[in-house]
Structure formats: structure tokens, C-alpha cells
Short mmCIF file of C-alpha atoms in Angstrom, two decimals:
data_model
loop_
_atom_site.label_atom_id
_atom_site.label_comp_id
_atom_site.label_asym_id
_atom_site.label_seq_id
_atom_site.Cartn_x
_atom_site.Cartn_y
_atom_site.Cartn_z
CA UNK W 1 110.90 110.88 128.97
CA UNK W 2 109.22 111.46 125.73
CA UNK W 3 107.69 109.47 123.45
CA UNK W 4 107.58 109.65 119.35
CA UNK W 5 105.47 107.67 117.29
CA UNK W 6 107.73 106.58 113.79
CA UNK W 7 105.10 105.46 110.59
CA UNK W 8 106.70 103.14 108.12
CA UNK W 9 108.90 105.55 105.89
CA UNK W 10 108.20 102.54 103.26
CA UNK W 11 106.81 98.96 103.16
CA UNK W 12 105.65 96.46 100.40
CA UNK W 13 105.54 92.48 100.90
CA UNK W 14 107.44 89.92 99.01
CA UNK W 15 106.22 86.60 97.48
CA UNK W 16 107.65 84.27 97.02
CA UNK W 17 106.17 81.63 94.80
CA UNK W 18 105.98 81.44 91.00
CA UNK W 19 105.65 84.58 88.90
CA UNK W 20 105.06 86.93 91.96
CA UNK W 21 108.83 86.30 92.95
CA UNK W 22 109.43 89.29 90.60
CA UNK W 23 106.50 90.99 90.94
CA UNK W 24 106.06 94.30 93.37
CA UNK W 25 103.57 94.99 96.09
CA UNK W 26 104.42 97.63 96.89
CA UNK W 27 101.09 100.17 97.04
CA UNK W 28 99.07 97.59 98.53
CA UNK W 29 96.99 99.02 101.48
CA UNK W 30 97.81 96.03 103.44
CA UNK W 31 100.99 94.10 104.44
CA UNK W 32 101.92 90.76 105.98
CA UNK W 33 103.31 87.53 106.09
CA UNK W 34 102.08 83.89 105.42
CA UNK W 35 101.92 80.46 103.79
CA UNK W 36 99.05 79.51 102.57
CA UNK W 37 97.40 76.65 100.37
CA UNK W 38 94.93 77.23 98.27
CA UNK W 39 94.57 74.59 96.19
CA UNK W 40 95.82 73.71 91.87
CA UNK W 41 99.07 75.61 91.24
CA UNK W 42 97.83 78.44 93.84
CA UNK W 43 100.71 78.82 96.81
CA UNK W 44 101.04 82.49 98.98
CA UNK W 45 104.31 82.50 100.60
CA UNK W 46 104.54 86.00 102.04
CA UNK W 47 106.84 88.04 103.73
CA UNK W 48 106.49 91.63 105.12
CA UNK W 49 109.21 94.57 104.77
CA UNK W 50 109.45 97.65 106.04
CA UNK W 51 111.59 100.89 106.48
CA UNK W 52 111.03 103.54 109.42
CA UNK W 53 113.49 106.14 109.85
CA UNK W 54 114.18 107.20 113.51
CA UNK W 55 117.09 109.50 112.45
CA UNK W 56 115.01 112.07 114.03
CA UNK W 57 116.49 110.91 117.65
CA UNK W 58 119.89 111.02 117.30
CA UNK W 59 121.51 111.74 120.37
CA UNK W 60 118.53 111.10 122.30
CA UNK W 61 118.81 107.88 124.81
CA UNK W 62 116.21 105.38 123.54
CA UNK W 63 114.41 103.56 126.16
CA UNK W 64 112.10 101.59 124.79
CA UNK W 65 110.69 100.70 121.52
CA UNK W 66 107.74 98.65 120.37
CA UNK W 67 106.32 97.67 116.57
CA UNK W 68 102.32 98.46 117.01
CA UNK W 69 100.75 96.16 113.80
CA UNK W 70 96.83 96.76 113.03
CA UNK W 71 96.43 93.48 112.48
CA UNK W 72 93.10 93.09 110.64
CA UNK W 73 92.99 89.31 109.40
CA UNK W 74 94.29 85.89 110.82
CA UNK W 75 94.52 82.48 109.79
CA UNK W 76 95.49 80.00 111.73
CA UNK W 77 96.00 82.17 115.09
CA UNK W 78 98.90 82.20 117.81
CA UNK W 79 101.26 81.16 115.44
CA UNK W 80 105.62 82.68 116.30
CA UNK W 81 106.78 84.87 113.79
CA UNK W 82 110.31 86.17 113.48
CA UNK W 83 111.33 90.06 112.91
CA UNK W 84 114.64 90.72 111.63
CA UNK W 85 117.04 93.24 110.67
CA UNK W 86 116.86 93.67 106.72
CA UNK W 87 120.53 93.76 105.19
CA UNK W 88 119.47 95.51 102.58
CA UNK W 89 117.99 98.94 103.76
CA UNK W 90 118.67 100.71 100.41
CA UNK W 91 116.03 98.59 99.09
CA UNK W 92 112.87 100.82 96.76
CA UNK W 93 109.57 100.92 97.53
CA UNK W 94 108.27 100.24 94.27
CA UNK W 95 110.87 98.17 93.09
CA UNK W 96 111.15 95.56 95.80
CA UNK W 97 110.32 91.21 95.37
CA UNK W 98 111.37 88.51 96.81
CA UNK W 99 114.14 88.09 94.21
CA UNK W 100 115.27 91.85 94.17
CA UNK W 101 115.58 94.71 96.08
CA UNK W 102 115.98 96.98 93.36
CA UNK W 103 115.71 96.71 90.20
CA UNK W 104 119.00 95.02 88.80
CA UNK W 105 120.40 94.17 92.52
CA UNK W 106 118.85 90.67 93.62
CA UNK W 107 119.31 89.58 97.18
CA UNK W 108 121.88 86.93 98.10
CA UNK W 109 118.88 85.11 99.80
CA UNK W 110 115.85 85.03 98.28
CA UNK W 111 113.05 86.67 99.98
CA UNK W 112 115.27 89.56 101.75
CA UNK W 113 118.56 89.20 103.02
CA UNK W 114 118.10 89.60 107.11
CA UNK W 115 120.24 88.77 109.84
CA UNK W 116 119.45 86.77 112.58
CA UNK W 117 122.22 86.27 114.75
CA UNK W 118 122.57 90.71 115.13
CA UNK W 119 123.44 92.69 116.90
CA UNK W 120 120.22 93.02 116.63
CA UNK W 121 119.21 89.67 117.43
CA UNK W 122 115.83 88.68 115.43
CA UNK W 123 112.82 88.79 117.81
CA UNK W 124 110.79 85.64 118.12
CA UNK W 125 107.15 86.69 119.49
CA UNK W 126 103.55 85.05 118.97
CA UNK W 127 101.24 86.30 116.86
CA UNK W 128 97.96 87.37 118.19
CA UNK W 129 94.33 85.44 118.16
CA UNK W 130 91.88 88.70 117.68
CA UNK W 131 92.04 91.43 115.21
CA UNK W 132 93.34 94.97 116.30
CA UNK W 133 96.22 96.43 117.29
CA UNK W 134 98.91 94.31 118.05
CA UNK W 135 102.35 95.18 119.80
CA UNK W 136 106.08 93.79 119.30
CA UNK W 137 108.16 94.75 121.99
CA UNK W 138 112.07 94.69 122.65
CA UNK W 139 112.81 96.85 119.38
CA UNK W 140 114.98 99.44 121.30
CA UNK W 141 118.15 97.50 119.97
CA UNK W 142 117.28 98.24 116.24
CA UNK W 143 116.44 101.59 117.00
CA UNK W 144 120.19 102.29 118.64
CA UNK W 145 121.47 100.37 115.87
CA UNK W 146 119.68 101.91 112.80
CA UNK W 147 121.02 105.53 114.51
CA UNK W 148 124.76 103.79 114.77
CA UNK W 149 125.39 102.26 111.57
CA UNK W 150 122.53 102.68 109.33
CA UNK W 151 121.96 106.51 108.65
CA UNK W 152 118.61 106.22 110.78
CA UNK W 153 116.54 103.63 109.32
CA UNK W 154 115.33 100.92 111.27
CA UNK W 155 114.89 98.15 108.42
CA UNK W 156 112.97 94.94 109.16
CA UNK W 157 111.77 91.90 107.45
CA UNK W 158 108.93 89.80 109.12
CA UNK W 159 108.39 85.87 108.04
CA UNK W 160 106.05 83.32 109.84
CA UNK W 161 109.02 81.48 112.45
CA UNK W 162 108.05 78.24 110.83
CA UNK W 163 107.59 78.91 107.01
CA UNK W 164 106.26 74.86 106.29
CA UNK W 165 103.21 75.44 108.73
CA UNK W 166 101.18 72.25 106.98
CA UNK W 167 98.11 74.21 107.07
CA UNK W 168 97.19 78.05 105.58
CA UNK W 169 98.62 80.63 108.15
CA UNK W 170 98.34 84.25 107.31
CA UNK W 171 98.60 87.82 109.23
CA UNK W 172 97.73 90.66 107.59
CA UNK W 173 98.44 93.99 109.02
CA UNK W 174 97.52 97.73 107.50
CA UNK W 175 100.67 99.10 105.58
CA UNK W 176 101.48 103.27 104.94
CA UNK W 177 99.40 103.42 101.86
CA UNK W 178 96.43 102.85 104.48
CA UNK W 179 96.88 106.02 106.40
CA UNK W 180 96.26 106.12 110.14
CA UNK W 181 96.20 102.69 110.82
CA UNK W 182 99.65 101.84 109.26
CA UNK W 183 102.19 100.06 111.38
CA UNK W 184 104.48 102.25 113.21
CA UNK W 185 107.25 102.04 116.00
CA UNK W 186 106.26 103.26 119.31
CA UNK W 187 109.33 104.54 120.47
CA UNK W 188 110.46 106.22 124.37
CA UNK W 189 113.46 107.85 124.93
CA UNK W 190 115.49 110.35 126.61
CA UNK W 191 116.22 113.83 124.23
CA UNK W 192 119.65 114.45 123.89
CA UNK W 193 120.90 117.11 126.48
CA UNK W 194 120.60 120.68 125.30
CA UNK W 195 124.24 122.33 123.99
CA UNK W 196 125.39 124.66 122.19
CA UNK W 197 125.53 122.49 119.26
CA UNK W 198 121.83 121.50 120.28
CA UNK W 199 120.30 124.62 120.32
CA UNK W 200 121.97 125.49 116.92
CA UNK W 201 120.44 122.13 115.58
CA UNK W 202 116.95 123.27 117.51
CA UNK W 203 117.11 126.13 115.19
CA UNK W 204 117.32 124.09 112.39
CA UNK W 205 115.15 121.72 112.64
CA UNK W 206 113.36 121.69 116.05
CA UNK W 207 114.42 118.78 117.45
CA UNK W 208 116.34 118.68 120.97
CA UNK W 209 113.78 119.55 123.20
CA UNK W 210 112.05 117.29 126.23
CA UNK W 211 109.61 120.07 126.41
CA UNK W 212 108.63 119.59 122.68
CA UNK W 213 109.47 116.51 120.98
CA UNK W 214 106.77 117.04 118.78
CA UNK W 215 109.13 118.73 116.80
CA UNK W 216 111.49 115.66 117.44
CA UNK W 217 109.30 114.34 114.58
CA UNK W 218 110.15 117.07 111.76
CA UNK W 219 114.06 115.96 111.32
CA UNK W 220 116.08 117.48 108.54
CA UNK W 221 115.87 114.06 106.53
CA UNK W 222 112.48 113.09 104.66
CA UNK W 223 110.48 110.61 106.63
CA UNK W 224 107.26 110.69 104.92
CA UNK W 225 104.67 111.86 107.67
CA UNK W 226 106.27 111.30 111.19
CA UNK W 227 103.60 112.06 113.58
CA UNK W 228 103.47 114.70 116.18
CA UNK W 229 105.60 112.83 119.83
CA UNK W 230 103.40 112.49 121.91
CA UNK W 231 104.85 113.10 125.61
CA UNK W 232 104.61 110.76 128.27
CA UNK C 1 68.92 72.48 89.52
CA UNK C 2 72.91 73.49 89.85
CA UNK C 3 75.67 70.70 90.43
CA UNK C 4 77.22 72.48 92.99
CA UNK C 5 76.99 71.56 96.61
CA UNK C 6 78.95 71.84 99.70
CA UNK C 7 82.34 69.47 99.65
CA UNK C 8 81.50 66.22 102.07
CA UNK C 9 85.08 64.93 103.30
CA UNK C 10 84.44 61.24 103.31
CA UNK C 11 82.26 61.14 100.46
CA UNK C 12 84.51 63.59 97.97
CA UNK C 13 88.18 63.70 99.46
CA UNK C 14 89.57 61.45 96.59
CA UNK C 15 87.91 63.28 93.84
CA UNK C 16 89.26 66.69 95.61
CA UNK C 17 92.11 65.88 95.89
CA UNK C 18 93.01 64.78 92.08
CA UNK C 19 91.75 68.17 91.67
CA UNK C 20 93.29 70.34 93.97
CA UNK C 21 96.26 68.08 94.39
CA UNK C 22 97.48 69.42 97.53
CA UNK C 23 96.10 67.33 101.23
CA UNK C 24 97.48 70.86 102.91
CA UNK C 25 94.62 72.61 101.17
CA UNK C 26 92.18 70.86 101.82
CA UNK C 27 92.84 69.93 104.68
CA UNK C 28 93.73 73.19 106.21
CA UNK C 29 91.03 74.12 108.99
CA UNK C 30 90.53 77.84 107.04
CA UNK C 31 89.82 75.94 103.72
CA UNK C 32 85.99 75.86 102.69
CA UNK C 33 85.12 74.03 99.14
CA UNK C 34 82.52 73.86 97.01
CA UNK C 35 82.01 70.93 94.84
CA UNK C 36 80.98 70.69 90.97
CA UNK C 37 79.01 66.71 91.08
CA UNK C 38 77.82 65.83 87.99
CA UNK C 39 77.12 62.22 88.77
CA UNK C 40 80.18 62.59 90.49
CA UNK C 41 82.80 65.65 91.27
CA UNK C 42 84.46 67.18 88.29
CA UNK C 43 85.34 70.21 89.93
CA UNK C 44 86.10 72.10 93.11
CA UNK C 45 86.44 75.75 94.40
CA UNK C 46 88.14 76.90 97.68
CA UNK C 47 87.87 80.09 99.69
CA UNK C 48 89.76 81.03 102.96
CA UNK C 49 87.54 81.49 105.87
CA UNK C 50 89.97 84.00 108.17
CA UNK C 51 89.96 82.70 112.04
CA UNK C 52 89.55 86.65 113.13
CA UNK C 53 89.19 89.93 110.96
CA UNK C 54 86.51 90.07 107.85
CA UNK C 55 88.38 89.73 104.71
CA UNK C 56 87.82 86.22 103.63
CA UNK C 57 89.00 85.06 99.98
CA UNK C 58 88.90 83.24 97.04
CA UNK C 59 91.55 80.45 96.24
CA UNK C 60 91.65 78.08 93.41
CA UNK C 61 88.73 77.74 91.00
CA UNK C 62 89.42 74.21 89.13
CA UNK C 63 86.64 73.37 86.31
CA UNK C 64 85.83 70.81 83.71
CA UNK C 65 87.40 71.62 80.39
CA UNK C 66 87.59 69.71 77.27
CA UNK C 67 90.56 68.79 77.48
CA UNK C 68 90.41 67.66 81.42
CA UNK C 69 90.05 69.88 83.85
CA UNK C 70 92.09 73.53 84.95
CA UNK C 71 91.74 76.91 86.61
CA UNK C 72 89.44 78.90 83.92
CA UNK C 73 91.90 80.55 81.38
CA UNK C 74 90.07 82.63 78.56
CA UNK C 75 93.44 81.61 76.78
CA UNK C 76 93.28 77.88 77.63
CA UNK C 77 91.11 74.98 77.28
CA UNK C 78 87.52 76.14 76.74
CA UNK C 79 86.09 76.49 80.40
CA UNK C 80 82.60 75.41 81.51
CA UNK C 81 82.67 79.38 82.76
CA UNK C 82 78.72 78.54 83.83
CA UNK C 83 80.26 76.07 86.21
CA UNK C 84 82.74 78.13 87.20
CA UNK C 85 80.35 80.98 88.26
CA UNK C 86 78.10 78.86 90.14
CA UNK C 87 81.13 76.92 91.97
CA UNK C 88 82.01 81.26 92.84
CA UNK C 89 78.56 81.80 93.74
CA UNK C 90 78.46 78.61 96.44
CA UNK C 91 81.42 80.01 97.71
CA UNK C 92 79.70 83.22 98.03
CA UNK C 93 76.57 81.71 99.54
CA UNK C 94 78.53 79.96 102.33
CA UNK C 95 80.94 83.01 103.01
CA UNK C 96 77.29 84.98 103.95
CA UNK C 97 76.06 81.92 105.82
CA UNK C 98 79.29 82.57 107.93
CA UNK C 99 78.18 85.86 108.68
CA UNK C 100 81.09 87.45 106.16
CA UNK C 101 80.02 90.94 104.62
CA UNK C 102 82.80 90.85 102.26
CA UNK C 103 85.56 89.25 100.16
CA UNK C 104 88.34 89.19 98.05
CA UNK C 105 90.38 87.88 95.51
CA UNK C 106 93.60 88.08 93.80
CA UNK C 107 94.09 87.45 89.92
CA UNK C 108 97.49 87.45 87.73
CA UNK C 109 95.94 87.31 84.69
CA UNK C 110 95.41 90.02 82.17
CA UNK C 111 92.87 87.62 80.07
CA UNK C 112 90.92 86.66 83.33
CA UNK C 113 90.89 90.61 84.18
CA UNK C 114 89.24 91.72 81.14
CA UNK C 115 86.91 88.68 80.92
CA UNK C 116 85.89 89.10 84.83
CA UNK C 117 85.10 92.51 83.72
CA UNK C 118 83.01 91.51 80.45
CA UNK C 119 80.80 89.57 82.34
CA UNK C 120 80.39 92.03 86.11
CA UNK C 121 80.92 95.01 87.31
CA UNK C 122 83.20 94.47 90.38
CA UNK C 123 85.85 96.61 91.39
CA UNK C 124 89.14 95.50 90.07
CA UNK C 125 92.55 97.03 91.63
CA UNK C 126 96.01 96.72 91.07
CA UNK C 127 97.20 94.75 93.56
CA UNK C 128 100.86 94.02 92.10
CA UNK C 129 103.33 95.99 89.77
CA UNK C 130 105.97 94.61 87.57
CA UNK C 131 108.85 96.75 89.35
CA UNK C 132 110.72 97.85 85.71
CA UNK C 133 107.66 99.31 84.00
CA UNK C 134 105.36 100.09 87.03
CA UNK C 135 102.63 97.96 84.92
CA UNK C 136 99.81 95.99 86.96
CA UNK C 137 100.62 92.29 87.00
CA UNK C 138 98.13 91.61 89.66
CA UNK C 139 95.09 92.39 90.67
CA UNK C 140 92.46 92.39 93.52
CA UNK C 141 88.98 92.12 93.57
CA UNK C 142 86.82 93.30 96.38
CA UNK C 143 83.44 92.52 96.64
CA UNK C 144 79.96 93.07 98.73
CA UNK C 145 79.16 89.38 98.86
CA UNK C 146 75.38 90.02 98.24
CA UNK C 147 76.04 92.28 95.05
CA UNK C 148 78.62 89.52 94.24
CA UNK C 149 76.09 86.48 94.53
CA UNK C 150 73.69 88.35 92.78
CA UNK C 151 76.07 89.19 89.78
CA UNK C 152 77.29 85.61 90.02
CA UNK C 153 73.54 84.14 89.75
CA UNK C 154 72.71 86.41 86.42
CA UNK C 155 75.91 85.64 85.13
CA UNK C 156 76.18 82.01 85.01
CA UNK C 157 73.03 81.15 82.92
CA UNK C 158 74.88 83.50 80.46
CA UNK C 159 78.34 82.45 80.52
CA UNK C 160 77.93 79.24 78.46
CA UNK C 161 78.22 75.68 79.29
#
């Protein structure tokens, strides 16, 4: 079994009150999701996005896979959030809001079209109470399924489960512009058995060895500082 | 001596509330407020105290104007900015009696960004982007909370009534 460690290829947050429906957050060092009160016409309503592209295991069997948040602020701990599968995974970095995700193509739902029912099913899970890092399991569906039918990219949106909380409720986590600390999935899995075809494509572009998935983590397609596998 | 003083729930949540108009902010357990009581409250500030991590911030900022009372606008209603910098500064105080370090806060207006940096010398980010022309819309403001209280104190005598 080896193990690969997948950054977020690209991540922003969407608001969704007032003016900051169409406004972009995208280079913010931070991500997350919340509602929270603050008093006059002030309202955050915040949802997280992100893109991480896994195309670098095709073939490979996954085993497991796991969202790992630094979660560095929390109001209102031990709260359920919701993870979903983002319709949308053509949506731009730097273009991205709550009403769009791209300039000139708005979602049919405000705040990111996702999709609940799946395959994937959304993933329900509660929140944490400290800072640090902070781990989603049960992602190994999205993974096969962004490296079925969506070109490699595992594309999620991330809401508080109850959106009306009554009181401010907020989780912040550190996003790709942050560096080390940004979230990533955690992924295990199985390398795709060495043929012909494999070693050709080993040639290319590394990947296809158990004995060095580091290289699992240099694919052909762009994915924005994939770190080294680590083996398990 | 300045009007501003810690909100008291029984004594102030009426007056509070016509300012802030929401019960869910005041009334959330994160909320903290600072009241303006000139022979009574005529204006309120509210910061976030985080349950866990360090980055506690500044909400809504609602002042005496002459025409009522608003969030300070350098285009609106003339501002008691004074008041406004000392309701800041309470906010301040009590975010260091909590043991914070540091804080934020996130502005959408152009007007407020220059005059914030007229009167300070904070740090002020980009914090949001208007996704056709890549322009700011947003921005953030981190501070150290003792260099903030500090600029806050020399500031307000300054900023008018």
C-alpha cells in the first residue's frame, strides 16, 4: 500500500450575503464555512470550495481517503457540517462567488451547485472543538469517482449542515495560498499493476510504481505542487 | 472620561438591540460589545471572541450621526469618528483582557479604506476581488492589539467629535 498526500489544486470561499455574493475570495490565505451575526446590516454566510486533482492514481486501487483541514479558528464548536460533491468542477479560481462559477456562468443554486444524494453521497461529520489538524474520513468514494467521470478532480463544497444556526458559527481552515498547512486529501491506495502499458507510462511520467509513488505525485496533468507519497 | 463601557445585558439589551437590530447577535455566546452611554447608549460595537484558535474580529461598529445613528461611512452622515475609535479601542482593550494577541477585520469599503489609512498605519490587505477586473473589493485588516489600542487611543482625540 502506498500513500499520496493531494494539496488543493484550487480553493476560494463563497459568500453569500449582500454585495459579497459577487465578489471573489479567492487568494485568501484562509478558507471556511459559517454563519455568523455580527450585528447592523453585517451577515457572513460562508461556504468553502475546493479542487484537488488525484488524476495522478489512475489505475491504482484507492483504499482509503481522508480530507486533513488545519483548522485554526472556531466559533461555536462541535457543530455537523456537510461535504459534497461540487457539480461544477470547471469552476476558476479567481473567478468563483456564490452567484457564479465563472465569470458569465452562474450556478443553478446559489452558493455552488453540489449533489447530495451521489454517488458520492455528501458526508455528514462534526466539526472539531480545538484548533489543529482536523480529519474527514470516508472520501475514498469521491476519489474513485473524480478518476471515473471527472478527468481526476475531486471537487467539493463544504457548508455548516444547519445553515440557520441562531447563533455565530464559524470554521476556518488554512487554504493553498497558505503553503504547508493547506488542506489536502490523505489518500491510500493500491498502484496499478505494472504492464507493458505501465512501464511505458513510468517512462513518461513516473508514476506506476509501489516502490516509488513519490513519483505517483508528478502526473502528466498540472496539479499545482502535489507532494512527495509518502509510503506506508 | 470616555462614554464607552462594557455592554450590561439587563441594563442595555433594549438600547442594543435598536442598534444592532439583530437578538442573534447579540445574543450569540461569541459576541462581545462595547457600549457608547452618553446619559444613555447611543451606540454599540461588537467583536467575535473565537471559542478555540487566536484570530478574533471586529463586527459592526454602529455610531451616533446627525442624522441618527449608522456604521461610520466617510460618504454618509457625518460620524462621531472619536466615538467610533474609542468604541474600537474598548473592543481592543477587552480582546487583550481575554488573553488575545491579535485581531482582525474585514472592510468593503473603498472610502473607509483610505480613511482607516489617513488616520493609522495598520496593515490593510485585499481580502476580496471583483472576479471581472481582478480589483480589491474587500479588505482585511490585521492587527497587534497593543499597537492597535495604542493607535486607537492617539487617534480618537484627533478624529473629531
Amino acid at each position: 500500500m502506498a500513500q499520496i498526500v493531494v494539496p488543493a489544486l484550487s480553493d476560494s470561499v463563497m459568500e453569500g450575503i449582500g454585495a459579497s455574493k459577487d465578489v471573489n475570495f479567492g487568494g485568501q490565505l484562509y478558507v471556511y464555512h459559517r454563519v455568523t451575526y455580527l450585528g447592523g446590516n453585517k451577515l457572513g454566510w460562508g461556504r468553502a470550495i475546493g479542487n484537488f486533482d488525484v488524476a495522478a492514481l489512475a489505475g491504482a486501487e484507492i483504499i482509503s481517503a481522508k480530507l486533513v483541514r488545519s483548522v485554526f479558528t472556531i466559533t461555536n464548536p462541535g457543530k455537523q457540517a456537510k461535504l459534497s460533491r461540487c457539480a461544477h468542477p470547471e469552476w476558476i479560481e479567481s473567478q468563483v462567488t456564490w452567484n457564479s462559477y465563472r465569470n458569465n456562468f452562474r450556478w443553478t443554486a446559489e452558493g455552488g451547485d453540489h449533489d447530495d444524494a451521489g454517488p458520492p453521497a455528501a458526508i455528514t461529520y462534526t466539526e472539531p472543538s480545538s484548533a489543529g489538524d482536523h480529519e474527514v474520513l470516508g472520501l475514498a468514494p469521491f476519489v474513485v469517482d473524480a478518476l471515473t467521470n471527472r478527468s481526476g478532480i475531486v471537487s467539493i463544497i463544504t457548508r455548516l449542515a444547519n445553515e440557520s444556526p441562531g447563533v455565530s458559527t464559524e470554521y476556518a481552515w488554512r487554504s493553498k495560498e497558505y503553503g504547508s498547512s493547506a488542506w489536502r486529501l490523505v489518500i491510500d491506495y493500491t498502484p496499478a499493476a505494472p504492464t507493458e502499458a505501465g512501464h511505458r507510462s513510468l517512462d513518461r511520467t513516473g508514476f506506476g510504481s509501489g516502490a516509488r509513488p513519490a513519483r505517483a505525485a508528478q502526473p502528466a496533468q498540472p496539479t499545482a505542487g502535489t507532494r512527495p507519497a509518502q509510503p506506508s | 472620561m470616555m462614554p464607552v463601557r462594557p455592554y450590561h445585558k439587563q441594563d442595555d439589551r433594549s438600547a442594543v438591540l435598536a442598534l444592532l437590530q439583530d437578538t442573534r447577535a447579540i445574543d450569540s455566546p461569541s459576541a462581545r460589545l462595547q457600549v457608547v452611554d452618553e446619559r444613555g447608549v447611543t451606540g454599540a460595537a461588537l467583536w467575535v471572541r473565537p471559542d478555540a484558535g487566536t484570530e478574533p474580529y471586529l463586527g459592526s461598529v454602529i455610531v451616533p450621526t446627525d442624522d441618527g445613528a449608522g456604521l461610520p461611512d466617510p460618504k454618509g452622515p457625518v460620524a462621531r469618528w472619536r466615538q467610533a475609535y474609542e468604541l474600537v479601542a474598548g473592543c481592543v482593550e477587552d480582546a487583550l483582557t481575554q488573553g488575545f494577541e491579535r485581531g482582525h477585520l474585514i472592510i468593503a469599503s473603498e472610502a473607509l479604506r483610505r480613511h482607516i489609512e489617513r488616520d493609522f498605519t495598520f496593515r490593510i490587505e485585499p481580502a476580496g476581488w471583483d472576479p471581472r477586473t481582478g480589483e480589491p473589493a474587500q479588505w482585511r485588516i490585521d492587527v497587534d492589539l497593543r499597537d492597535a489600542f495604542e493607535q486607537l487611543r492617539r487617534a480618537a482625540p484627533l478624529a473629531g467629535r
